[in-house]
Amino acid sequence: MKIPSSSVSRISLYYRTVLAIKDKKVISSQDIALLAGFSAAQVRKDLAYFGQFGTPGRGYSIELLKKELKKILGTDREWDVAIVGVGNLGSALLAYKGFKHQGFNIRYAFDNDAKKINKIKQGVRIRPIQALKQVVKANKIDIAIVAVPHEAAQDVIDMLIASGIKAILNFAPRRPKAPEYIELLNIDLSIELERLTYFLQRGKR
């Protein structure tokens, strides 16, 4: 059964919700719903895709739910990540410590700027883009983050796919093409800002 991507996103929010609770051992779907901003029916429906975690009328064991949600999200293990493009955005992502706490280790970085090659940033050596395929295959890297200019995004993603990467987070402001078996998530920050300005404009009228 194919799980809706919106449900997977909400599972991440539920996990963060229960992770923040320190003074309870049991939580109800209603409590999760109130804290996460969804309906209790939605919470139960999303969790039901993955099995039965609670006891009707009693709720969910918080410790058990944390463990199960981590397993669902795949964060009960560590993942090696490569980042391609070490400009302003790529550097900021390299510096972000939250990834490591969730089990995502950015161990490899690539760029095509000769001035950056072999420099160490946040403990990671920047390698030439030409070495990408060899390094990815040799180290069995799981996930790649693309933070290159939009005109380079498709070529970089093609290289990653040819190297064996099957999960890509793309920050380039373009929607590149990829085969269906590739999990490609596009995040365009300017689109998110445009959503905000849309609502600001409407609020002024």
CSV table of C-alpha atoms in Angstrom, one decimal:
chain,number,residue,atom,x,y,z
A,1,MET,CA,0.0,0.0,0.0
A,2,LYS,CA,1.4,3.4,-1.0
A,3,ILE,CA,1.3,5.8,1.9
A,4,PRO,CA,0.3,9.4,1.1
A,5,SER,CA,3.3,11.8,1.3
A,6,SER,CA,1.2,14.1,3.4
A,7,SER,CA,0.7,11.4,6.0
A,8,VAL,CA,4.5,10.8,6.1
A,9,SER,CA,5.0,14.6,6.7
A,10,ARG,CA,2.5,14.5,9.5
A,11,ILE,CA,4.2,11.5,11.1
A,12,SER,CA,7.3,13.6,11.4
A,13,LEU,CA,5.3,16.3,13.2
A,14,TYR,CA,3.7,13.7,15.5
A,15,TYR,CA,7.2,12.4,16.4
A,16,ARG,CA,8.4,15.9,17.2
A,17,THR,CA,5.2,16.4,19.3
A,18,VAL,CA,5.7,13.4,21.5
A,19,LEU,CA,9.5,14.0,21.7
A,20,ALA,CA,8.8,17.3,23.4
A,21,ILE,CA,6.6,15.7,26.1
A,22,LYS,CA,8.5,15.1,29.3
A,23,ASP,CA,5.9,14.8,32.1
A,24,LYS,CA,3.6,12.1,30.8
A,25,LYS,CA,3.9,8.4,30.0
A,26,VAL,CA,0.7,8.0,28.0
A,27,ILE,CA,-0.9,10.3,25.4
A,28,SER,CA,-4.2,10.2,23.5
A,29,SER,CA,-4.8,10.9,19.8
A,30,GLN,CA,-6.7,14.0,20.9
A,31,ASP,CA,-3.7,15.3,22.8
A,32,ILE,CA,-1.4,14.7,19.8
A,33,ALA,CA,-4.0,16.4,17.6
A,34,LEU,CA,-4.2,19.5,19.8
A,35,LEU,CA,-0.4,19.9,20.0
A,36,ALA,CA,0.3,19.1,16.4
A,37,GLY,CA,-2.6,21.1,14.9
A,38,PHE,CA,-4.7,18.3,13.3
A,39,SER,CA,-7.8,16.4,14.1
A,40,ALA,CA,-7.8,13.3,16.3
A,41,ALA,CA,-9.3,11.4,13.5
A,42,GLN,CA,-6.5,12.4,11.2
A,43,VAL,CA,-3.9,11.3,13.8
A,44,ARG,CA,-5.5,7.9,14.2
A,45,LYS,CA,-5.8,7.5,10.4
A,46,ASP,CA,-2.2,8.3,9.8
A,47,LEU,CA,-0.9,6.0,12.5
A,48,ALA,CA,-3.2,3.2,11.3
A,49,TYR,CA,-1.3,3.0,8.0
A,50,PHE,CA,1.6,1.6,10.0
A,51,GLY,CA,-0.1,-0.7,12.6
A,52,GLN,CA,-1.8,-0.6,16.0
A,53,PHE,CA,0.3,1.3,18.5
A,54,GLY,CA,-2.2,2.3,21.1
A,55,THR,CA,-4.9,0.8,23.4
A,56,PRO,CA,-8.5,2.0,22.7
A,57,GLY,CA,-9.6,4.2,25.6
A,58,ARG,CA,-6.2,4.4,27.1
A,59,GLY,CA,-4.0,6.0,24.4
A,60,TYR,CA,-0.4,5.5,23.4
A,61,SER,CA,2.6,4.8,25.5
A,62,ILE,CA,4.9,7.8,24.7
A,63,GLU,CA,8.1,5.8,24.8
A,64,LEU,CA,6.7,3.1,22.6
A,65,LEU,CA,5.3,5.6,20.2
A,66,LYS,CA,8.6,7.5,20.0
A,67,LYS,CA,10.3,4.2,19.1
A,68,GLU,CA,7.8,3.2,16.5
A,69,LEU,CA,7.7,6.6,14.8
A,70,LYS,CA,11.5,6.6,14.6
A,71,LYS,CA,11.3,3.2,13.0
A,72,ILE,CA,8.7,4.4,10.5
A,73,LEU,CA,10.7,7.4,9.6
A,74,GLY,CA,13.9,5.4,9.3
A,75,THR,CA,15.6,7.6,11.9
A,76,ASP,CA,16.3,4.6,14.2
A,77,ARG,CA,19.6,4.3,12.2
A,78,GLU,CA,22.1,6.7,10.8
A,79,TRP,CA,22.3,7.9,7.2
A,80,ASP,CA,25.3,9.1,5.3
A,81,VAL,CA,24.6,12.3,3.3
A,82,ALA,CA,26.5,14.1,0.6
A,83,ILE,CA,25.9,17.8,-0.2
A,84,VAL,CA,26.6,19.1,-3.7
A,85,GLY,CA,27.2,22.9,-3.8
A,86,VAL,CA,29.0,24.6,-1.0
A,87,GLY,CA,28.0,28.2,-1.5
A,88,ASN,CA,26.0,30.2,1.0
A,89,LEU,CA,23.1,27.8,1.3
A,90,GLY,CA,25.3,24.7,1.2
A,91,SER,CA,27.6,26.1,3.9
A,92,ALA,CA,24.6,26.9,6.1
A,93,LEU,CA,23.3,23.3,5.7
A,94,LEU,CA,26.7,21.9,6.5
A,95,ALA,CA,26.8,24.0,9.7
A,96,TYR,CA,23.4,22.9,10.9
A,97,LYS,CA,23.8,20.6,13.9
A,98,GLY,CA,20.2,19.4,13.9
A,99,PHE,CA,20.7,16.9,11.1
A,100,LYS,CA,23.2,14.9,13.2
A,101,HIS,CA,20.8,14.7,16.1
A,102,GLN,CA,18.3,13.1,13.8
A,103,GLY,CA,20.8,10.6,12.4
A,104,PHE,CA,21.7,12.4,9.2
A,105,ASN,CA,25.5,12.7,8.9
A,106,ILE,CA,26.8,15.0,6.1
A,107,ARG,CA,30.1,13.3,5.5
A,108,TYR,CA,30.8,14.4,2.0
A,109,ALA,CA,30.7,17.7,0.1
A,110,PHE,CA,31.3,18.5,-3.5
A,111,ASP,CA,31.8,21.7,-5.5
A,112,ASN,CA,33.2,22.8,-8.9
A,113,ASP,CA,35.0,25.9,-7.5
A,114,ALA,CA,38.7,25.2,-7.6
A,115,LYS,CA,39.2,27.6,-4.7
A,116,LYS,CA,37.1,25.5,-2.4
A,117,ILE,CA,38.5,22.1,-3.3
A,118,ASN,CA,40.2,20.3,-0.4
A,119,LYS,CA,39.2,23.0,2.0
A,120,ILE,CA,37.7,21.7,5.3
A,121,LYS,CA,34.4,23.1,6.3
A,122,GLN,CA,32.6,21.9,9.4
A,123,GLY,CA,34.9,19.0,9.5
A,124,VAL,CA,34.1,17.9,6.0
A,125,ARG,CA,36.6,18.0,3.1
A,126,ILE,CA,35.2,19.6,-0.1
A,127,ARG,CA,35.9,17.4,-3.0
A,128,PRO,CA,35.8,18.1,-6.8
A,129,ILE,CA,32.5,17.4,-8.5
A,130,GLN,CA,34.4,15.1,-10.8
A,131,ALA,CA,35.0,12.7,-7.9
A,132,LEU,CA,31.3,12.5,-7.0
A,133,LYS,CA,30.5,9.2,-8.8
A,134,GLN,CA,33.5,7.4,-7.5
A,135,VAL,CA,33.1,8.6,-3.9
A,136,VAL,CA,29.3,7.9,-3.8
A,137,LYS,CA,29.8,4.3,-5.1
A,138,ALA,CA,32.8,3.6,-2.9
A,139,ASN,CA,31.1,4.8,0.3
A,140,LYS,CA,27.5,3.7,-0.3
A,141,ILE,CA,26.1,7.2,0.4
A,142,ASP,CA,22.3,7.1,1.0
A,143,ILE,CA,21.1,10.6,0.4
A,144,ALA,CA,22.2,13.7,-1.5
A,145,ILE,CA,21.4,17.4,-0.9
A,146,VAL,CA,21.6,19.6,-4.0
A,147,ALA,CA,22.4,23.3,-3.4
A,148,VAL,CA,23.7,24.4,-6.7
A,149,PRO,CA,22.5,27.2,-9.1
A,150,HIS,CA,19.4,26.3,-11.0
A,151,GLU,CA,21.2,25.9,-14.3
A,152,ALA,CA,23.4,23.2,-12.9
A,153,ALA,CA,20.7,21.3,-11.0
A,154,GLN,CA,19.7,18.8,-13.7
A,155,ASP,CA,23.3,17.8,-14.6
A,156,VAL,CA,24.1,17.3,-10.9
A,157,ILE,CA,21.0,15.2,-10.3
A,158,ASP,CA,21.8,13.1,-13.4
A,159,MET,CA,25.2,12.5,-11.9
A,160,LEU,CA,23.8,11.5,-8.6
A,161,ILE,CA,21.4,9.1,-10.1
A,162,ALA,CA,24.1,7.5,-12.3
A,163,SER,CA,26.1,7.1,-9.1
A,164,GLY,CA,23.4,5.1,-7.4
A,165,ILE,CA,21.8,7.7,-5.2
A,166,LYS,CA,18.0,7.1,-4.8
A,167,ALA,CA,17.0,9.9,-2.5
A,168,ILE,CA,17.7,13.6,-3.3
A,169,LEU,CA,16.7,16.8,-1.5
A,170,ASN,CA,16.9,19.6,-4.1
A,171,PHE,CA,17.1,23.3,-3.1
A,172,ALA,CA,17.8,24.6,-6.6
A,173,PRO,CA,14.9,26.8,-7.8
A,174,ARG,CA,14.0,24.5,-10.7
A,175,ARG,CA,12.1,21.2,-10.9
A,176,PRO,CA,14.5,18.8,-12.5
A,177,LYS,CA,13.5,15.5,-14.0
A,178,ALA,CA,14.2,12.1,-12.4
A,179,PRO,CA,13.0,8.6,-12.9
A,180,GLU,CA,10.0,7.4,-10.9
A,181,TYR,CA,12.1,5.1,-8.7
A,182,ILE,CA,14.1,8.2,-7.5
A,183,GLU,CA,12.7,9.9,-4.4
A,184,LEU,CA,13.3,13.6,-5.4
A,185,LEU,CA,12.1,16.3,-3.0
A,186,ASN,CA,12.2,19.9,-4.3
A,187,ILE,CA,12.3,22.8,-1.9
A,188,ASP,CA,12.1,26.3,-3.5
A,189,LEU,CA,12.4,28.8,-0.7
A,190,SER,CA,11.2,31.7,-2.9
A,191,ILE,CA,7.9,29.8,-3.5
A,192,GLU,CA,7.4,29.6,0.3
A,193,LEU,CA,8.1,33.3,0.6
A,194,GLU,CA,5.6,34.0,-2.3
A,195,ARG,CA,3.0,32.1,-0.3
A,196,LEU,CA,3.6,34.4,2.6
A,197,THR,CA,3.4,37.6,0.4
A,198,TYR,CA,0.2,36.2,-1.1
A,199,PHE,CA,-1.5,36.1,2.3
A,200,LEU,CA,0.0,39.4,3.3
A,201,GLN,CA,-1.5,41.0,0.2
A,202,ARG,CA,-4.9,39.5,0.8
A,203,GLY,CA,-4.8,40.7,4.4
A,204,LYS,CA,-4.3,44.3,3.4
A,205,ARG,CA,-7.5,44.4,1.3
